[in-house]
CSV table of C-alpha atoms in Angstrom, one decimal:
chain,number,residue,atom,x,y,z
A,231,MET,CA,28.6,-19.5,-51.2
A,232,SER,CA,26.7,-22.8,-51.0
A,233,ARG,CA,23.6,-22.9,-48.7
A,234,ARG,CA,21.5,-25.9,-48.0
A,235,ILE,CA,18.4,-26.0,-45.9
A,236,GLU,CA,16.7,-29.1,-44.5
A,237,TYR,CA,13.9,-29.6,-42.1
A,238,ARG,CA,12.5,-32.5,-40.0
A,239,PRO,CA,9.2,-32.7,-38.2
A,240,TYR,CA,8.7,-33.7,-34.6
A,241,ARG,CA,5.6,-34.8,-32.7
A,242,ARG,CA,5.7,-35.0,-28.9
A,243,ASP,CA,3.0,-36.3,-26.5
A,244,PHE,CA,2.8,-34.5,-23.3
A,245,ALA,CA,3.4,-36.8,-20.3
A,246,HIS,CA,0.3,-35.2,-18.8
A,247,PRO,CA,-2.0,-33.0,-20.9
A,248,LEU,CA,-1.7,-29.3,-20.1
A,249,GLN,CA,-4.9,-27.7,-18.9
A,250,THR,CA,-5.3,-24.1,-20.0
A,251,ALA,CA,-8.2,-21.7,-20.4
A,252,HIS,CA,-8.3,-22.9,-24.1
A,253,GLY,CA,-8.7,-26.5,-23.0
A,254,ALA,CA,-6.4,-29.5,-22.8
A,255,TRP,CA,-3.2,-29.5,-24.8
A,256,SER,CA,-1.8,-33.1,-25.4
A,257,VAL,CA,0.4,-33.0,-28.5
A,258,ARG,CA,3.2,-30.7,-29.5
A,259,GLU,CA,4.2,-30.5,-33.2
A,260,GLY,CA,6.8,-28.5,-35.0
A,261,PHE,CA,10.0,-28.7,-37.0
A,262,ILE,CA,13.8,-28.5,-36.7
A,263,VAL,CA,15.5,-26.8,-39.5
A,264,ARG,CA,19.2,-27.3,-40.4
A,265,ILE,CA,21.2,-24.9,-42.5
A,266,GLU,CA,24.6,-25.8,-43.9
A,267,GLU,CA,26.7,-23.1,-45.4
A,268,ASP,CA,30.4,-23.5,-46.4
A,269,GLY,CA,30.9,-26.3,-44.0
A,270,ARG,CA,29.2,-24.6,-41.0
A,271,ILE,CA,26.0,-25.9,-39.6
A,272,GLY,CA,23.2,-24.1,-37.7
A,273,TYR,CA,19.9,-25.4,-36.2
A,274,GLY,CA,16.7,-23.6,-35.5
A,275,GLU,CA,13.2,-24.6,-34.3
A,276,VAL,CA,9.8,-23.8,-36.0
A,277,ALA,CA,7.2,-24.3,-33.3
A,278,PRO,CA,3.7,-22.9,-34.3
A,279,ILE,CA,0.9,-22.3,-31.9
A,280,PRO,CA,-2.1,-21.0,-34.1
A,281,ASP,CA,-4.1,-20.1,-31.0
A,282,PHE,CA,-1.3,-17.5,-30.3
A,283,GLY,CA,-1.7,-15.9,-33.7
A,284,THR,CA,1.0,-17.9,-35.6
A,285,GLU,CA,0.9,-19.9,-38.7
A,286,THR,CA,-0.4,-23.5,-38.5
A,287,VAL,CA,1.8,-26.5,-38.6
A,288,GLY,CA,0.5,-27.2,-42.2
A,289,GLN,CA,1.4,-23.7,-43.3
A,290,ALA,CA,4.8,-24.0,-41.8
A,291,ARG,CA,5.4,-27.3,-43.5
A,292,ASP,CA,4.4,-25.9,-46.9
A,293,PHE,CA,6.7,-23.0,-46.6
A,294,LEU,CA,9.7,-25.1,-45.4
A,295,LYS,CA,9.2,-27.4,-48.5
A,296,SER,CA,9.5,-24.3,-50.7
A,297,VAL,CA,12.5,-22.9,-48.9
A,298,VAL,CA,14.3,-26.2,-49.2
A,299,LYS,CA,14.0,-25.9,-53.0
A,300,ASN,CA,14.9,-22.2,-53.0
A,301,PRO,CA,17.0,-21.2,-49.9
A,302,GLU,CA,17.0,-17.5,-50.9
A,303,ILE,CA,13.3,-16.8,-50.7
A,304,GLY,CA,12.1,-14.4,-48.0
A,305,VAL,CA,9.8,-15.4,-45.2
A,306,PRO,CA,6.3,-13.7,-45.3
A,307,ASN,CA,5.3,-11.7,-42.2
A,308,GLN,CA,2.4,-14.1,-41.5
A,309,LEU,CA,4.9,-16.9,-40.8
A,310,PRO,CA,6.6,-15.7,-37.7
A,311,CYS,CA,7.6,-19.1,-36.4
A,312,CYS,CA,9.3,-19.9,-39.7
A,313,ALA,CA,11.1,-16.6,-39.6
A,314,PHE,CA,12.4,-17.3,-36.1
A,315,GLY,CA,13.6,-20.8,-36.8
A,316,LEU,CA,15.4,-20.0,-40.0
A,317,SER,CA,17.0,-16.8,-38.7
A,318,ALA,CA,18.0,-18.6,-35.5
A,319,ALA,CA,19.7,-21.3,-37.6
A,320,SER,CA,21.5,-18.7,-39.6
A,321,PHE,CA,22.6,-17.0,-36.4
A,322,GLY,CA,24.0,-20.3,-35.3
A,323,LEU,CA,26.2,-20.4,-38.3
A,324,ARG,CA,28.0,-17.2,-37.2
A,325,ALA,CA,27.8,-17.3,-33.4
A,326,GLY,CA,27.3,-19.5,-30.4
A,327,LEU,CA,26.7,-19.3,-26.7
A,328,SER,CA,30.1,-18.3,-25.5
A,329,SER,CA,29.4,-16.6,-22.2
A,330,SER,CA,28.7,-18.3,-18.8
A,331,TYR,CA,25.2,-17.9,-17.3
A,332,ASN,CA,23.0,-19.4,-14.6
A,333,TYR,CA,19.3,-18.4,-14.7
A,334,GLU,CA,16.6,-18.9,-12.1
A,335,LEU,CA,13.6,-20.8,-13.5
A,336,ALA,CA,10.0,-20.2,-12.5
A,337,ALA,CA,8.2,-23.5,-11.6
A,338,LEU,CA,5.2,-24.3,-13.7
A,339,LEU,CA,2.2,-25.5,-11.7
A,340,PRO,CA,-0.9,-27.2,-13.1
A,341,ALA,CA,-4.4,-25.6,-12.8
A,342,GLY,CA,-6.6,-26.3,-9.8
A,343,SER,CA,-6.0,-28.3,-6.7
A,344,PRO,CA,-3.3,-30.5,-8.3
A,345,SER,CA,-1.1,-27.4,-8.0
A,346,LEU,CA,-0.8,-28.0,-4.2
A,347,GLN,CA,1.2,-31.2,-4.4
A,348,ALA,CA,3.2,-30.0,-7.3
A,349,ALA,CA,4.0,-26.8,-5.5
A,350,SER,CA,5.2,-28.7,-2.4
A,351,THR,CA,7.5,-30.9,-4.6
A,352,LYS,CA,8.9,-27.9,-6.5
A,353,LEU,CA,9.5,-26.0,-3.3
A,354,GLN,CA,11.5,-29.0,-2.0
A,355,ASP,CA,13.4,-29.0,-5.2
A,356,GLY,CA,14.6,-25.5,-4.6
A,357,PHE,CA,12.3,-23.3,-6.8
A,358,LYS,CA,11.5,-19.8,-5.5
A,359,SER,CA,9.3,-18.4,-8.3
A,360,PHE,CA,6.0,-20.2,-9.3
A,361,LYS,CA,3.6,-19.8,-12.2
A,362,TRP,CA,0.1,-21.1,-11.7
A,363,LYS,CA,-2.6,-21.5,-14.3
A,364,ILE,CA,-6.0,-19.8,-13.5
A,365,GLY,CA,-9.1,-19.2,-15.5
A,366,VAL,CA,-9.8,-22.9,-15.8
A,367,GLY,CA,-12.4,-23.3,-13.0
A,368,SER,CA,-14.7,-20.8,-11.3
A,369,VAL,CA,-13.1,-17.8,-9.6
A,370,GLU,CA,-14.5,-18.8,-6.3
A,371,GLU,CA,-13.0,-22.3,-6.5
A,372,GLU,CA,-9.7,-21.0,-7.7
A,373,ILE,CA,-9.4,-18.4,-4.9
A,374,LYS,CA,-9.9,-21.2,-2.4
A,375,VAL,CA,-7.1,-23.1,-3.9
A,376,CYS,CA,-5.0,-20.0,-4.0
A,377,ASP,CA,-5.4,-19.6,-0.3
A,378,ASP,CA,-4.0,-23.1,0.2
A,379,LEU,CA,-1.3,-22.5,-2.4
A,380,LEU,CA,0.0,-19.4,-0.6
A,381,ASP,CA,0.1,-21.4,2.6
A,382,VAL,CA,2.1,-24.2,1.0
A,383,LEU,CA,4.6,-22.0,-0.7
A,384,GLY,CA,5.3,-19.7,2.3
A,385,PRO,CA,6.1,-16.0,2.5
A,386,GLU,CA,9.5,-16.2,0.7
A,387,SER,CA,8.0,-17.5,-2.6
A,388,LYS,CA,7.0,-15.3,-5.6
A,389,ILE,CA,3.9,-16.3,-7.6
A,390,ARG,CA,2.7,-15.3,-11.0
A,391,LEU,CA,-0.9,-16.2,-12.1
A,392,ASP,CA,-1.4,-17.0,-15.8
A,393,ALA,CA,-5.0,-16.7,-17.1
A,394,ASN,CA,-4.2,-17.1,-20.9
A,395,GLY,CA,-6.9,-14.5,-21.5
A,396,GLY,CA,-9.5,-16.6,-19.8
A,397,LEU,CA,-11.0,-14.0,-17.4
A,398,ASP,CA,-13.6,-11.3,-17.8
A,399,PRO,CA,-13.3,-7.8,-16.2
A,400,ARG,CA,-15.5,-8.7,-13.3
A,401,THR,CA,-13.5,-11.8,-12.5
A,402,LEU,CA,-10.2,-9.9,-12.9
A,403,LYS,CA,-11.4,-7.3,-10.4
A,404,ALA,CA,-12.3,-10.1,-8.0
A,405,TRP,CA,-8.8,-11.5,-8.3
A,406,LEU,CA,-7.1,-8.1,-7.9
A,407,ASP,CA,-9.2,-7.4,-4.7
A,408,TYR,CA,-8.4,-10.8,-3.3
A,409,LEU,CA,-4.6,-10.5,-4.0
A,410,LEU,CA,-4.3,-7.0,-2.6
A,411,PRO,CA,-3.1,-8.2,0.9
A,412,HIS,CA,-0.5,-10.4,-0.9
A,413,THR,CA,1.1,-7.8,-3.1
A,414,GLU,CA,4.7,-8.6,-1.9
A,415,ARG,CA,4.3,-12.2,-3.1
A,416,ILE,CA,2.5,-11.7,-6.4
A,417,GLU,CA,4.8,-10.9,-9.3
A,418,PHE,CA,2.0,-10.2,-11.8
A,419,ILE,CA,-1.2,-11.6,-13.3
A,420,GLU,CA,-0.4,-12.7,-16.9
A,421,GLN,CA,-2.8,-11.9,-19.7
A,422,PRO,CA,-6.0,-12.0,-17.6
A,423,LEU,CA,-8.3,-10.6,-20.4
A,424,PRO,CA,-8.5,-11.6,-24.1
A,425,VAL,CA,-6.5,-9.8,-26.8
A,426,GLY,CA,-8.2,-6.5,-27.6
A,427,GLN,CA,-9.0,-5.6,-24.0
A,428,GLU,CA,-5.6,-4.1,-23.2
A,429,ALA,CA,-7.2,-0.7,-22.3
A,430,ILE,CA,-9.3,-2.4,-19.6
A,431,MET,CA,-6.3,-4.3,-18.2
A,432,ALA,CA,-4.3,-1.1,-18.1
A,433,GLU,CA,-7.1,0.7,-16.3
A,434,LEU,CA,-7.4,-2.0,-13.7
A,435,ALA,CA,-3.6,-2.3,-13.3
A,436,ALA,CA,-3.3,1.4,-12.7
A,437,ALA,CA,-5.9,1.2,-9.9
A,438,SER,CA,-4.2,-1.8,-8.2
A,439,ASP,CA,-0.8,-2.6,-6.7
A,440,ILE,CA,-0.8,-5.9,-8.7
A,441,PRO,CA,1.1,-5.7,-12.0
A,442,ILE,CA,-0.6,-7.0,-15.1
A,443,ALA,CA,1.6,-8.6,-17.8
A,444,LEU,CA,0.8,-9.0,-21.5
A,445,ASP,CA,1.4,-12.3,-23.2
A,446,GLU,CA,-1.0,-13.3,-26.0
A,447,SER,CA,-1.4,-9.6,-26.8
A,448,LEU,CA,2.2,-9.6,-28.0
A,449,ASN,CA,1.7,-12.2,-30.7
A,450,GLY,CA,1.3,-11.6,-34.4
A,451,PRO,CA,2.2,-8.4,-36.3
A,452,ALA,CA,-0.4,-6.3,-34.4
A,453,GLY,CA,1.2,-7.3,-31.1
A,454,MET,CA,4.5,-5.6,-31.9
A,455,ARG,CA,3.1,-2.2,-31.0
A,456,TRP,CA,3.2,-3.1,-27.3
A,457,PHE,CA,7.0,-3.2,-27.4
A,458,LYS,CA,7.3,0.4,-28.4
A,459,GLY,CA,8.2,3.0,-25.7
A,460,GLU,CA,5.7,3.0,-22.9
A,461,ALA,CA,2.8,1.5,-24.8
A,462,TRP,CA,2.6,-1.0,-21.9
A,463,SER,CA,4.1,-0.1,-18.6
A,464,GLY,CA,4.0,-3.6,-17.0
A,465,PRO,CA,5.9,-6.8,-17.7
A,466,LEU,CA,6.0,-8.3,-21.1
A,467,VAL,CA,5.9,-12.1,-21.3
A,468,ILE,CA,7.6,-13.0,-24.6
A,469,LYS,CA,7.8,-16.3,-26.4
A,470,PRO,CA,10.6,-15.7,-28.8
A,471,LEU,CA,9.9,-18.7,-31.0
A,472,LEU,CA,6.5,-17.1,-31.9
A,473,LEU,CA,7.8,-13.5,-32.6
A,474,GLY,CA,9.6,-13.6,-36.0
A,475,ASN,CA,13.1,-12.9,-37.2
A,476,LEU,CA,15.7,-13.1,-34.4
A,477,ALA,CA,17.8,-10.1,-35.5
A,478,ASP,CA,14.7,-7.8,-35.8
A,479,LEU,CA,13.5,-9.1,-32.4
A,480,LEU,CA,16.8,-8.3,-30.8
A,481,LYS,CA,16.7,-4.6,-32.0
A,482,CYS,CA,13.1,-4.3,-30.7
A,483,LEU,CA,13.7,-5.8,-27.3
A,484,GLN,CA,17.0,-4.1,-26.3
A,485,PRO,CA,15.4,-0.8,-25.1
A,486,ILE,CA,12.8,-2.6,-22.9
A,487,SER,CA,14.8,-5.6,-21.7
A,488,GLU,CA,14.3,-4.9,-18.0
A,489,ARG,CA,10.6,-5.6,-18.3
A,490,LEU,CA,10.9,-8.8,-20.3
A,491,VAL,CA,9.8,-12.2,-19.0
A,492,PHE,CA,11.0,-15.0,-21.2
A,493,SER,CA,8.6,-17.9,-21.6
A,494,SER,CA,8.5,-21.4,-23.1
A,495,VAL,CA,6.4,-22.7,-25.9
A,496,PHE,CA,7.2,-26.3,-25.0
A,497,GLU,CA,10.1,-26.3,-27.4
A,498,THR,CA,12.8,-28.9,-27.9
A,499,GLY,CA,16.4,-28.3,-26.8
A,500,VAL,CA,17.1,-26.7,-30.1
A,501,GLY,CA,14.5,-24.0,-29.5
A,502,LEU,CA,15.8,-23.4,-26.0
A,503,ILE,CA,19.3,-22.9,-27.3
A,504,ASN,CA,17.9,-20.5,-29.9
A,505,THR,CA,16.2,-18.6,-27.1
A,506,PHE,CA,19.4,-18.3,-25.1
A,507,SER,CA,21.1,-16.9,-28.1
A,508,LEU,CA,18.7,-14.0,-27.9
A,509,ILE,CA,18.8,-13.6,-24.1
A,510,GLN,CA,22.6,-13.6,-24.1
A,511,SER,CA,22.5,-10.7,-26.6
A,512,LEU,CA,20.3,-8.6,-24.2
A,513,PRO,CA,21.1,-7.0,-20.8
A,514,GLU,CA,20.7,-9.2,-17.8
A,515,CYS,CA,17.2,-10.6,-17.1
A,516,SER,CA,15.4,-9.3,-14.0
A,517,PHE,CA,12.7,-12.0,-13.9
A,518,ALA,CA,13.0,-15.7,-13.4
A,519,ILE,CA,12.6,-17.3,-16.9
A,520,GLY,CA,9.6,-19.5,-17.6
A,521,PHE,CA,11.3,-22.7,-18.9
A,522,ASP,CA,10.2,-25.3,-16.4
A,523,THR,CA,8.8,-27.3,-19.2
A,524,LEU,CA,11.7,-29.7,-20.0
A,525,THR,CA,10.1,-32.6,-18.2
A,526,ALA,CA,6.7,-32.2,-19.9
A,527,PHE,CA,7.7,-34.9,-22.5
A,528,GLU,CA,9.1,-38.4,-22.0
A,529,ASP,CA,11.5,-38.2,-24.9
A,530,GLU,CA,15.1,-37.2,-25.6
A,531,LEU,CA,14.6,-33.9,-27.4
A,532,SER,CA,15.0,-31.7,-24.3
A,533,ILE,CA,17.9,-30.8,-22.1
A,534,PRO,CA,18.0,-33.3,-19.2
A,535,GLY,CA,18.7,-32.7,-15.5
A,536,VAL,CA,17.4,-29.1,-15.2
A,537,GLY,CA,16.2,-28.1,-11.8
A,538,PRO,CA,15.4,-24.6,-10.3
A,539,ARG,CA,18.2,-23.1,-12.3
A,540,ILE,CA,19.7,-23.6,-15.8
A,541,CYS,CA,23.3,-22.9,-16.6
A,542,SER,CA,25.4,-22.7,-19.7
A,543,ALA,CA,27.1,-26.0,-19.1
A,544,GLN,CA,23.7,-27.9,-19.2
A,545,VAL,CA,22.7,-26.1,-22.4
A,546,SER,CA,26.0,-26.6,-24.2
A,547,ALA,CA,25.9,-30.3,-23.3
A,548,LEU,CA,23.1,-30.9,-25.8
A,549,ASP,CA,24.3,-32.5,-29.0
A,550,MET,CA,22.1,-31.0,-31.6
A,551,ASP,CA,23.5,-33.2,-34.3
A,552,ASP,CA,22.4,-36.2,-32.3
A,553,LEU,CA,19.0,-34.7,-31.7
A,554,TRP,CA,18.6,-34.0,-35.4
A,555,ASN,CA,19.5,-37.6,-36.2
A,556,ARG,CA,16.7,-38.8,-33.9
A,557,LEU,CA,14.0,-37.1,-36.0
A,558,PRO,CA,12.2,-38.6,-38.9
A,559,HIS,CA,13.0,-37.3,-42.4
A,560,SER,CA,10.5,-34.9,-43.9
A,561,ASN,CA,8.2,-36.1,-46.6
């Protein structure tokens, strides 16, 4: 059995820098890996985000250089993005996306008052679920914007608020009190407090009708404990490209699939296809998926023409060989 591994880097400039509680994010870097084995080819994406507990781009590059020379070496636990990309490429050698699907997407809104015009446009485009970044400005300012945002979106829309761990307990309590009259419209608040404050989030969620979802708390080896049993009763926002080996991830997620919210890491079309390989191996999703990120870059590495829903025909139309050929060769 002959096995050949290659990788190529990518660097993508955001069309508009993304404002988060950690600051502005303007450049996305990562790698596409290609595995060829006995005439079959599989692709995977390695997309580190060190702020989320993964390896750095440099650490990923160093490991990929070594795995090119020795395709049989194992991936260390501290390199979850490398583990995902290589396992996804191997999965692609054996299986593909054969079933038909059509998933609802949650619209991604920018932080602050620019969310109002963006929400109006997304609403006209047909989106029904919306994700809004908070924790960037003061709670008083953001609550005023939220009043206007609720008016713009109307009573039929669902909203999830994403703080990226940028709140403190007092501010979270203020948000929960404010949102109480709007419980039918709020899907959840996503990771309001930093990693390590899960007990406080659980206590505040238990005293409120507003669900609290974990996101950043799930990253890294320590985060895997929240997937076990009822360790966390609320939604779990998962970014598969950051969570390690695809086969191991599938076994872990099957018992809790009804609480999973799949979320983007601003991946290329390859990473999106890798993610759908995972989703299609689990029971049906109950939440709109968070992949309204495909227009964040003005390049040809994403799947074009995606609106409020994404279907199997759109995904299967991506030519991964062509995408691979667009990338620069690795050094």
